[in-house]
mmCIF file of C-alpha atoms and ligand atoms in Angstrom:
data_model
loop_
_atom_site.group_PDB
_atom_site.id
_atom_site.type_symbol
_atom_site.label_atom_id
_atom_site.label_comp_id
_atom_site.label_asym_id
_atom_site.label_seq_id
_atom_site.Cartn_x
_atom_site.Cartn_y
_atom_site.Cartn_z
ATOM 1 C CA MET A 1 114.144 137.548 108.359
ATOM 2 C CA ARG A 2 116.785 138.651 110.542
ATOM 3 C CA ILE A 3 116.370 137.351 114.277
ATOM 4 C CA LEU A 4 119.315 139.075 116.897
ATOM 5 C CA VAL A 5 119.724 137.059 120.378
ATOM 6 C CA THR A 6 120.778 138.546 122.714
ATOM 7 C CA ASP A 7 120.496 136.967 126.559
ATOM 8 C CA PRO A 8 121.031 132.683 126.394
ATOM 9 C CA ILE A 9 118.153 130.682 124.837
ATOM 10 C CA ASP A 10 117.486 127.073 124.778
ATOM 11 C CA ASP A 11 118.828 125.715 120.834
ATOM 12 C CA ALA A 12 115.151 124.696 120.209
ATOM 13 C CA GLY A 13 114.051 128.178 119.903
ATOM 14 C CA LEU A 14 117.061 128.838 117.548
ATOM 15 C CA GLU A 15 116.854 125.627 115.569
ATOM 16 C CA THR A 16 112.578 126.706 115.383
ATOM 17 C CA LEU A 17 114.092 130.006 113.340
ATOM 18 C CA ARG A 18 116.659 128.491 111.977
ATOM 19 C CA GLU A 19 113.982 126.404 109.729
ATOM 20 C CA ALA A 20 112.127 128.450 109.027
ATOM 21 C CA GLY A 21 114.652 130.421 106.300
ATOM 22 C CA HIS A 22 115.563 132.461 108.703
ATOM 23 C CA GLU A 23 119.099 134.979 109.770
ATOM 24 C CA VAL A 24 119.244 134.321 113.252
ATOM 25 C CA GLU A 25 122.833 135.679 115.256
ATOM 26 C CA ILE A 26 123.290 135.965 118.736
ATOM 27 C CA ALA A 27 125.163 138.385 121.179
ATOM 28 C CA TYR A 28 124.307 137.407 124.034
ATOM 29 C CA GLY A 29 126.328 140.024 127.125
ATOM 30 C CA ILE A 30 125.544 142.781 124.422
ATOM 31 C CA ASP A 31 125.542 146.271 126.496
ATOM 32 C CA GLY A 32 122.548 147.689 126.213
ATOM 33 C CA GLY A 33 123.038 151.216 124.643
ATOM 34 C CA ALA A 34 124.695 152.124 121.369
ATOM 35 C CA ASP A 35 126.464 149.002 120.726
ATOM 36 C CA LEU A 36 122.952 147.424 120.326
ATOM 37 C CA VAL A 37 121.531 150.584 118.566
ATOM 38 C CA ASP A 38 124.171 149.619 116.360
ATOM 39 C CA ALA A 39 123.731 145.373 116.344
ATOM 40 C CA LEU A 40 120.022 146.250 115.659
ATOM 41 C CA GLU A 41 120.638 148.198 112.310
ATOM 42 C CA GLY A 42 118.280 145.902 109.548
ATOM 43 C CA VAL A 43 117.103 143.706 112.205
ATOM 44 C CA HIS A 44 113.381 142.352 112.442
ATOM 45 C CA GLY A 45 112.822 140.676 115.208
ATOM 46 C CA LEU A 46 114.780 140.749 118.773
ATOM 47 C CA ILE A 47 114.866 138.459 121.772
ATOM 48 C CA VAL A 48 115.889 138.381 124.865
ATOM 49 C CA ARG A 49 115.514 136.843 128.507
ATOM 50 C CA SER A 50 115.866 139.406 131.138
ATOM 51 C CA GLY A 51 119.745 140.552 131.063
ATOM 52 C CA THR A 52 118.796 142.934 128.243
ATOM 53 C CA GLU A 53 117.164 146.595 128.294
ATOM 54 C CA VAL A 54 115.148 147.147 124.903
ATOM 55 C CA THR A 55 115.158 151.321 125.780
ATOM 56 C CA ARG A 56 112.958 154.482 124.458
ATOM 57 C CA GLN A 57 117.300 155.014 123.147
ATOM 58 C CA VAL A 58 117.164 151.447 121.974
ATOM 59 C CA LEU A 59 113.398 151.242 120.019
ATOM 60 C CA ASP A 60 113.655 154.772 118.400
ATOM 61 C CA SER A 61 116.405 153.493 115.851
ATOM 62 C CA ALA A 62 115.419 150.359 115.689
ATOM 63 C CA ASP A 63 113.825 151.489 112.300
ATOM 64 C CA GLU A 64 113.010 147.626 110.887
ATOM 65 C CA LEU A 65 112.252 145.658 114.547
ATOM 66 C CA MET A 66 108.532 143.824 114.221
ATOM 67 C CA ILE A 67 108.867 142.440 117.702
ATOM 68 C CA VAL A 68 110.507 141.627 120.256
ATOM 69 C CA GLY A 69 110.861 138.417 122.102
ATOM 70 C CA ARG A 70 110.497 137.945 125.454
ATOM 71 C CA ALA A 71 111.905 134.583 126.121
ATOM 72 C CA GLY A 72 109.859 134.756 129.517
ATOM 73 C CA ILE A 73 107.705 136.441 131.561
ATOM 74 C CA GLY A 74 108.217 139.274 133.144
ATOM 75 C CA VAL A 75 108.113 142.771 130.445
ATOM 76 C CA ASP A 76 110.050 144.614 132.705
ATOM 77 C CA ASN A 77 113.385 145.399 130.915
ATOM 78 C CA ILE A 78 111.525 146.418 127.685
ATOM 79 C CA ASP A 79 109.971 149.657 127.554
ATOM 80 C CA ILE A 80 106.165 148.897 125.848
ATOM 81 C CA ASP A 81 105.389 151.882 124.958
ATOM 82 C CA ALA A 82 107.918 153.202 123.139
ATOM 83 C CA ALA A 83 107.193 149.959 121.941
ATOM 84 C CA THR A 84 103.353 150.385 121.043
ATOM 85 C CA GLU A 85 104.393 153.969 119.593
ATOM 86 C CA HIS A 86 106.927 152.362 117.116
ATOM 87 C CA GLY A 87 104.514 149.033 116.166
ATOM 88 C CA VAL A 88 106.849 147.296 117.352
ATOM 89 C CA ILE A 89 104.917 143.892 119.368
ATOM 90 C CA VAL A 90 105.763 142.605 123.133
ATOM 91 C CA ALA A 91 105.082 138.768 122.524
ATOM 92 C CA ASN A 92 106.626 136.857 126.611
ATOM 93 C CA ALA A 93 106.614 133.577 127.156
ATOM 94 C CA PRO A 94 103.853 133.429 130.261
ATOM 95 C CA GLN A 95 103.160 129.545 130.086
ATOM 96 C CA GLY A 96 106.766 128.084 129.974
ATOM 97 C CA ASN A 97 108.059 127.936 132.865
ATOM 98 C CA VAL A 98 105.110 129.151 135.911
ATOM 99 C CA ARG A 99 106.447 125.358 137.121
ATOM 100 C CA ALA A 100 109.421 126.059 137.115
ATOM 101 C CA ALA A 101 109.539 129.167 139.175
ATOM 102 C CA ALA A 102 106.615 128.162 141.049
ATOM 103 C CA GLU A 103 109.310 124.355 141.944
ATOM 104 C CA HIS A 104 111.971 127.093 143.178
ATOM 105 C CA THR A 105 109.896 129.160 144.583
ATOM 106 C CA VAL A 106 109.229 125.738 147.039
ATOM 107 C CA ALA A 107 112.824 125.145 147.156
ATOM 108 C CA MET A 108 114.243 128.217 148.670
ATOM 109 C CA THR A 109 110.532 128.504 151.611
ATOM 110 C CA PHE A 110 112.769 124.742 152.232
ATOM 111 C CA ALA A 111 116.802 125.807 152.055
ATOM 112 C CA ALA A 112 115.497 128.884 154.145
ATOM 113 C CA ALA A 113 113.522 127.057 157.223
ATOM 114 C CA ARG A 114 115.412 124.838 157.653
ATOM 115 C CA SER A 115 118.406 126.924 157.322
ATOM 116 C CA ILE A 116 120.099 124.749 154.122
ATOM 117 C CA PRO A 117 122.953 126.610 152.357
ATOM 118 C CA GLN A 118 124.487 127.477 155.662
ATOM 119 C CA ALA A 119 125.120 123.819 157.189
ATOM 120 C CA HIS A 120 125.490 123.493 153.949
ATOM 121 C CA THR A 121 128.842 125.390 153.767
ATOM 122 C CA ARG A 122 129.399 124.412 157.656
ATOM 123 C CA LEU A 123 129.243 120.948 156.111
ATOM 124 C CA LYS A 124 131.709 120.985 153.220
ATOM 125 C CA ALA A 125 134.217 123.711 155.396
ATOM 126 C CA GLY A 126 134.783 120.476 158.085
ATOM 127 C CA ASP A 127 132.197 121.741 160.556
ATOM 128 C CA TRP A 128 130.007 119.311 161.766
ATOM 129 C CA ALA A 129 127.349 122.244 163.132
ATOM 130 C CA LYS A 130 124.479 119.792 164.245
ATOM 131 C CA SER A 131 123.293 121.941 167.025
ATOM 132 C CA ASP A 132 123.563 124.991 165.661
ATOM 133 C CA PHE A 133 120.607 124.811 163.057
ATOM 134 C CA LEU A 134 117.002 124.071 164.442
ATOM 135 C CA GLY A 135 114.561 124.790 161.380
ATOM 136 C CA THR A 136 111.032 126.163 160.928
ATOM 137 C CA GLU A 137 108.236 122.907 159.961
ATOM 138 C CA VAL A 138 105.582 124.336 156.905
ATOM 139 C CA ASN A 139 102.948 122.146 158.398
ATOM 140 C CA ASN A 140 100.538 124.176 159.967
ATOM 141 C CA LYS A 141 101.962 127.617 159.061
ATOM 142 C CA THR A 142 100.091 130.530 156.796
ATOM 143 C CA LEU A 143 101.696 131.077 154.041
ATOM 144 C CA GLY A 144 100.721 134.995 152.573
ATOM 145 C CA ILE A 145 100.940 134.915 148.620
ATOM 146 C CA VAL A 146 101.183 138.754 147.729
ATOM 147 C CA GLY A 147 99.863 137.962 143.614
ATOM 148 C CA LEU A 148 97.810 135.039 143.225
ATOM 149 C CA GLY A 149 99.015 135.511 139.263
ATOM 150 C CA ARG A 150 100.245 131.605 137.884
ATOM 151 C CA VAL A 151 103.508 131.015 139.534
ATOM 152 C CA GLY A 152 101.034 132.255 142.771
ATOM 153 C CA GLN A 153 99.091 129.527 142.377
ATOM 154 C CA GLU A 154 100.565 127.029 141.347
ATOM 155 C CA VAL A 155 103.029 127.114 145.065
ATOM 156 C CA ALA A 156 100.285 127.980 146.753
ATOM 157 C CA LYS A 157 98.978 124.499 145.323
ATOM 158 C CA ARG A 158 101.619 122.801 146.251
ATOM 159 C CA LEU A 159 102.602 124.386 149.468
ATOM 160 C CA ASN A 160 98.746 123.957 150.595
ATOM 161 C CA ASN A 161 99.817 120.473 150.198
ATOM 162 C CA LEU A 162 102.831 120.055 152.569
ATOM 163 C CA GLY A 163 99.914 120.954 155.605
ATOM 164 C CA MET A 164 100.199 125.168 154.991
ATOM 165 C CA GLU A 165 96.937 127.426 155.581
ATOM 166 C CA LEU A 166 97.083 129.557 152.515
ATOM 167 C CA VAL A 167 96.215 134.106 152.789
ATOM 168 C CA ALA A 168 96.980 136.398 150.037
ATOM 169 C CA TYR A 169 97.188 139.296 148.543
ATOM 170 C CA ASP A 170 95.904 139.904 145.235
ATOM 171 C CA PRO A 171 94.130 143.132 144.220
ATOM 172 C CA TYR A 172 93.032 142.303 140.938
ATOM 173 C CA ILE A 173 91.798 138.551 141.455
ATOM 174 C CA SER A 174 88.147 137.221 142.265
ATOM 175 C CA GLU A 175 87.395 136.246 145.384
ATOM 176 C CA ASP A 176 85.707 132.965 144.055
ATOM 177 C CA ARG A 177 89.656 132.622 142.034
ATOM 178 C CA ALA A 178 91.431 132.500 145.888
ATOM 179 C CA GLU A 179 88.072 130.434 147.078
ATOM 180 C CA GLN A 180 89.233 127.988 144.806
ATOM 181 C CA ILE A 181 92.223 127.690 145.684
ATOM 182 C CA GLY A 182 91.427 127.401 148.779
ATOM 183 C CA ALA A 183 93.111 131.325 150.220
ATOM 184 C CA ASP A 184 91.557 133.408 151.917
ATOM 185 C CA LEU A 185 92.158 136.756 149.728
ATOM 186 C CA VAL A 186 92.471 139.934 152.824
ATOM 187 C CA GLU A 187 93.988 143.854 152.248
ATOM 188 C CA PHE A 188 97.354 143.723 152.053
ATOM 189 C CA GLU A 189 98.442 144.593 155.420
ATOM 190 C CA ALA A 190 96.403 140.904 156.947
ATOM 191 C CA CYS A 191 98.146 139.011 155.283
ATOM 192 C CA ILE A 192 101.421 139.888 156.169
ATOM 193 C CA GLU A 193 100.255 139.425 159.538
ATOM 194 C CA ARG A 194 98.805 136.128 159.880
ATOM 195 C CA ALA A 195 101.465 134.995 157.359
ATOM 196 C CA ASP A 196 103.938 132.626 159.202
ATOM 197 C CA PHE A 197 105.999 133.015 155.135
ATOM 198 C CA VAL A 198 105.339 135.552 152.781
ATOM 199 C CA THR A 199 106.186 134.268 149.624
ATOM 200 C CA VAL A 200 106.143 137.678 146.468
ATOM 201 C CA HIS A 201 104.581 136.591 143.350
ATOM 202 C CA THR A 202 103.861 140.335 141.239
ATOM 203 C CA PRO A 203 105.099 141.071 138.246
ATOM 204 C CA LEU A 204 107.489 144.529 138.564
ATOM 205 C CA THR A 205 105.489 148.264 138.171
ATOM 206 C CA PRO A 206 105.377 151.387 139.794
ATOM 207 C CA GLU A 207 102.536 149.610 142.461
ATOM 208 C CA THR A 208 104.684 147.420 144.074
ATOM 209 C CA GLU A 209 107.868 148.911 143.502
ATOM 210 C CA ASP A 210 109.564 149.106 147.381
ATOM 211 C CA LEU A 211 105.936 147.064 148.230
ATOM 212 C CA ILE A 212 107.928 145.336 151.782
ATOM 213 C CA SER A 213 109.415 147.716 152.979
ATOM 214 C CA HIS A 214 110.073 148.227 156.295
ATOM 215 C CA GLU A 215 106.896 148.492 157.652
ATOM 216 C CA GLU A 216 105.584 145.018 155.813
ATOM 217 C CA LEU A 217 108.283 143.326 157.481
ATOM 218 C CA ALA A 218 107.593 145.057 160.947
ATOM 219 C CA LEU A 219 104.074 142.504 159.998
ATOM 220 C CA LEU A 220 106.308 139.788 159.570
ATOM 221 C CA GLU A 221 107.651 139.263 162.974
ATOM 222 C CA GLY A 222 108.780 136.170 163.509
ATOM 223 C CA GLY A 223 108.336 134.912 160.289
ATOM 224 C CA TYR A 224 110.224 134.314 156.863
ATOM 225 C CA LEU A 225 109.838 136.301 153.232
ATOM 226 C CA ILE A 226 110.850 134.433 149.691
ATOM 227 C CA ASN A 227 111.127 136.500 147.118
ATOM 228 C CA CYS A 228 111.621 133.511 143.503
ATOM 229 C CA ALA A 229 109.415 137.243 141.404
ATOM 230 C CA ARG A 230 111.463 140.368 140.950
ATOM 231 C CA GLY A 231 114.049 142.677 142.574
ATOM 232 C CA GLY A 232 112.791 145.638 143.208
ATOM 233 C CA VAL A 233 109.220 144.480 144.756
ATOM 234 C CA VAL A 234 111.139 144.162 148.043
ATOM 235 C CA ASP A 235 113.293 146.988 150.084
ATOM 236 C CA GLU A 236 116.764 145.513 150.397
ATOM 237 C CA ALA A 237 118.287 147.819 152.660
ATOM 238 C CA ALA A 238 115.268 147.253 154.614
ATOM 239 C CA LEU A 239 115.132 143.385 154.355
ATOM 240 C CA ALA A 240 119.372 143.353 155.107
ATOM 241 C CA GLU A 241 118.106 145.185 158.236
ATOM 242 C CA ALA A 242 115.692 142.758 159.903
ATOM 243 C CA VAL A 243 117.245 139.551 158.904
ATOM 244 C CA ALA A 244 120.804 141.119 161.096
ATOM 245 C CA GLU A 245 118.559 142.056 163.679
ATOM 246 C CA GLY A 246 116.694 139.043 163.945
ATOM 247 C CA THR A 247 113.156 140.676 162.792
ATOM 248 C CA LEU A 248 112.465 138.472 160.601
ATOM 249 C CA LYS A 249 113.923 134.333 161.021
ATOM 250 C CA GLY A 250 115.087 134.694 157.354
ATOM 251 C CA ALA A 251 114.425 135.255 153.944
ATOM 252 C CA ALA A 252 115.074 133.335 150.306
ATOM 253 C CA ILE A 253 115.801 135.928 147.132
ATOM 254 C CA ASP A 254 116.706 135.164 143.238
ATOM 255 C CA VAL A 255 115.497 137.821 142.620
ATOM 256 C CA PHE A 256 117.433 141.136 142.390
ATOM 257 C CA ALA A 257 117.106 145.674 141.676
ATOM 258 C CA GLU A 258 120.340 145.219 139.913
ATOM 259 C CA GLU A 259 121.339 141.808 138.840
ATOM 260 C CA PRO A 260 123.756 141.576 138.458
ATOM 261 C CA ILE A 261 123.480 141.436 142.022
ATOM 262 C CA SER A 262 126.459 144.448 142.809
ATOM 263 C CA PRO A 263 129.034 142.819 145.170
ATOM 264 C CA ASP A 264 127.830 145.988 147.454
ATOM 265 C CA ASN A 265 124.134 144.624 148.113
ATOM 266 C CA PRO A 266 123.606 144.462 152.029
ATOM 267 C CA LEU A 267 121.625 141.121 150.907
ATOM 268 C CA LEU A 268 125.104 139.433 150.423
ATOM 269 C CA ASP A 269 126.384 140.462 154.545
ATOM 270 C CA VAL A 270 123.386 138.578 156.479
ATOM 271 C CA GLU A 271 124.012 134.742 157.650
ATOM 272 C CA ASP A 272 120.081 134.616 157.301
ATOM 273 C CA VAL A 273 118.855 136.184 153.078
ATOM 274 C CA ILE A 274 119.890 132.785 151.293
ATOM 275 C CA VAL A 275 120.388 133.385 147.695
ATOM 276 C CA THR A 276 120.292 132.293 144.403
ATOM 277 C CA PRO A 277 121.628 134.330 140.973
ATOM 278 C CA HIS A 278 118.016 134.671 139.130
ATOM 279 C CA LEU A 279 117.706 130.549 138.555
ATOM 280 C CA GLY A 280 113.506 130.503 138.867
ATOM 281 C CA ALA A 281 113.069 129.652 134.753
ATOM 282 C CA SER A 282 115.879 127.909 134.685
ATOM 283 C CA THR A 283 114.989 124.018 133.996
ATOM 284 C CA GLU A 284 116.310 122.109 131.136
ATOM 285 C CA ALA A 285 112.126 121.266 130.214
ATOM 286 C CA ALA A 286 111.080 125.502 130.917
ATOM 287 C CA GLN A 287 113.472 127.325 128.497
ATOM 288 C CA GLU A 288 113.081 124.402 125.922
ATOM 289 C CA ASN A 289 109.589 125.362 126.686
ATOM 290 C CA VAL A 290 109.683 129.401 125.980
ATOM 291 C CA ALA A 291 112.264 129.433 123.276
ATOM 292 C CA THR A 292 110.403 127.472 121.531
ATOM 293 C CA SER A 293 107.409 129.491 122.523
ATOM 294 C CA THR A 294 109.037 133.148 121.305
ATOM 295 C CA ALA A 295 110.488 131.507 118.359
ATOM 296 C CA GLU A 296 106.531 131.049 117.054
ATOM 297 C CA GLN A 297 105.465 133.928 118.153
ATOM 298 C CA VAL A 298 108.637 135.771 116.051
ATOM 299 C CA LEU A 299 107.173 133.815 112.776
ATOM 300 C CA ALA A 300 103.577 134.404 113.401
ATOM 301 C CA ALA A 301 104.308 138.243 113.454
ATOM 302 C CA PHE A 302 106.777 137.995 110.797
ATOM 303 C CA ASN A 303 103.867 135.775 108.550
ATOM 304 C CA GLU A 304 101.077 138.430 109.191
ATOM 305 C CA GLU A 305 99.457 136.312 111.672
ATOM 306 C CA PRO A 306 98.451 136.531 115.302
ATOM 307 C CA VAL A 307 101.358 136.385 117.652
ATOM 308 C CA LEU A 308 99.306 134.736 120.490
ATOM 309 C CA ASN A 309 101.045 135.236 123.997
ATOM 310 C CA ALA A 310 100.024 131.822 124.190
HETATM 311 P P1 NAD B 401 100.919 136.771 136.994
HETATM 312 O O1 NAD B 401 100.470 138.054 135.166
HETATM 313 O O2 NAD B 401 99.985 135.276 136.715
HETATM 314 O O3 NAD B 401 100.850 137.113 138.032
HETATM 315 C C1 NAD B 401 100.705 137.957 138.739
HETATM 316 C C2 NAD B 401 99.946 138.611 139.860
HETATM 317 O O4 NAD B 401 100.119 140.037 140.164
HETATM 318 C C3 NAD B 401 98.349 138.906 138.584
HETATM 319 O O5 NAD B 401 98.023 138.106 139.784
HETATM 320 C C4 NAD B 401 98.469 140.346 140.072
HETATM 321 O O6 NAD B 401 97.182 140.527 139.770
HETATM 322 C C5 NAD B 401 98.509 140.500 141.512
HETATM 323 N N1 NAD B 401 99.667 141.686 141.332
HETATM 324 C C6 NAD B 401 98.990 142.781 140.218
HETATM 325 N N2 NAD B 401 99.730 143.971 140.462
HETATM 326 C C7 NAD B 401 99.373 143.746 142.200
HETATM 327 C C8 NAD B 401 99.462 144.394 143.116
HETATM 328 N N3 NAD B 401 100.434 145.519 143.752
HETATM 329 N N4 NAD B 401 99.627 143.665 144.436
HETATM 330 C C9 NAD B 401 99.453 142.631 144.156
HETATM 331 N N5 NAD B 401 98.974 142.099 143.353
HETATM 332 C C10 NAD B 401 99.400 142.138 142.701
HETATM 333 O O7 NAD B 401 102.399 136.307 136.667
HETATM 334 P P2 NAD B 401 103.103 134.998 136.977
HETATM 335 O O8 NAD B 401 103.576 134.709 135.794
HETATM 336 O O9 NAD B 401 102.488 134.436 138.679
HETATM 337 O O10 NAD B 401 104.614 135.893 137.232
HETATM 338 C C11 NAD B 401 105.208 136.676 138.608
HETATM 339 C C12 NAD B 401 106.464 137.091 139.030
HETATM 340 O O11 NAD B 401 107.237 136.223 138.663
HETATM 341 C C13 NAD B 401 106.797 137.631 137.568
HETATM 342 O O12 NAD B 401 107.175 139.188 137.968
HETATM 343 C C14 NAD B 401 107.328 137.370 137.201
HETATM 344 O O13 NAD B 401 108.402 137.996 136.180
HETATM 345 C C15 NAD B 401 108.568 136.809 137.848
HETATM 346 N N6 NAD B 401 108.479 135.023 137.157
HETATM 347 C C16 NAD B 401 109.745 135.255 137.569
HETATM 348 C C17 NAD B 401 110.677 133.965 137.646
HETATM 349 C C18 NAD B 401 112.866 133.607 137.543
HETATM 350 O O14 NAD B 401 113.314 132.919 137.059
HETATM 351 N N7 NAD B 401 112.611 133.867 139.375
HETATM 352 C C19 NAD B 401 110.766 132.981 137.210
HETATM 353 C C20 NAD B 401 109.220 133.197 135.725
HETATM 354 C C21 NAD B 401 107.950 134.323 136.578
HETATM 355 C C1 MLT B 402 110.640 135.370 133.650
HETATM 356 O O1 MLT B 402 110.526 136.210 134.142
HETATM 357 O O2 MLT B 402 110.168 134.250 133.363
HETATM 358 C C2 MLT B 402 111.885 135.128 134.909
HETATM 359 O O3 MLT B 402 112.731 136.120 134.666
HETATM 360 C C3 MLT B 402 112.774 133.810 134.208
HETATM 361 C C4 MLT B 402 113.515 135.095 133.241
HETATM 362 O O4 MLT B 402 114.222 134.221 131.638
HETATM 363 O O5 MLT B 402 115.323 134.376 133.213
#
């Protein structure tokens, strides 16, 4: 079988496929659309991360394609309806990078609360700006978790252990589950209003697009917003304005509506919005995990075995 890999994945996944006797072609950074359509001719398996848009147009012409493997969690870059219509399996790797994403969220929370990137930049420029940075402790503060799924729960555990109270909004989980985690499951507005820090962990869907905008940011007055889930869930222009005007103390953002980020993105101009280039899953362990599990699922599809999305 022929497998095309269009976003960088760990060698462990590539080796798993090659050792099983398949032909693996690498096309990192390929332009979507026509180039991807051409590259998919005669290809049976496609492996992507978040950098490749697998659109209806692409799926309409990929006659031999059996499976799209997403080496990670979010499948918002894949047209699932079109894949289903064409009988193409879409398999993600929902477990392997959860801890990495949770750890990055915790790191971003502290980076924002203590202005670490801003102080680092000043000091590297020779400026001992000790009196310019007065941080916020997370101890005894309230964390509002929007989306209490796998990553949200891991973040909850870690920050609870560091002294934070937990409130959560997630219309799809039970009160019992939230209680087990130690979170008070509340309505959306209450979650934001009660929080000192809000962290977003939903997928990007029509329901979550711009979920957090002007009104919600006003409810978080004096607090911090963290988004290591998906760009598009938070209205970027509204967030830039809220931090620039001092409604929020700061924000930490790993994911953007347009990636790679446009130089015109207003978040880049605001000192107290700290940013990373979609690094949530970028640890050695997470990349090895998701690459291996994606490769195993591609092999399962080729062997007509169950694809477990594990
Ligand atoms: P998950 O499916 O386990 O959890 C998502 C949760 O969001 C679910 O509990 C669901 O009920 C909830 N949800 C759905 N719609 C909602 C809504 N309208 N309001 C509130 N809650 C809602 O997913 P996960 O593994 O926890 O991943 C969470 C997000 O993090 C995804 O968007 C994923 O793509 C992203 N992610 C990003 C990185 C990164 O590199 N930055 C790494 C891993 C995951
Ligand atoms: C994910 O949804 O798993 C993340 O976006 C991680 C990634 O693939 O970069």
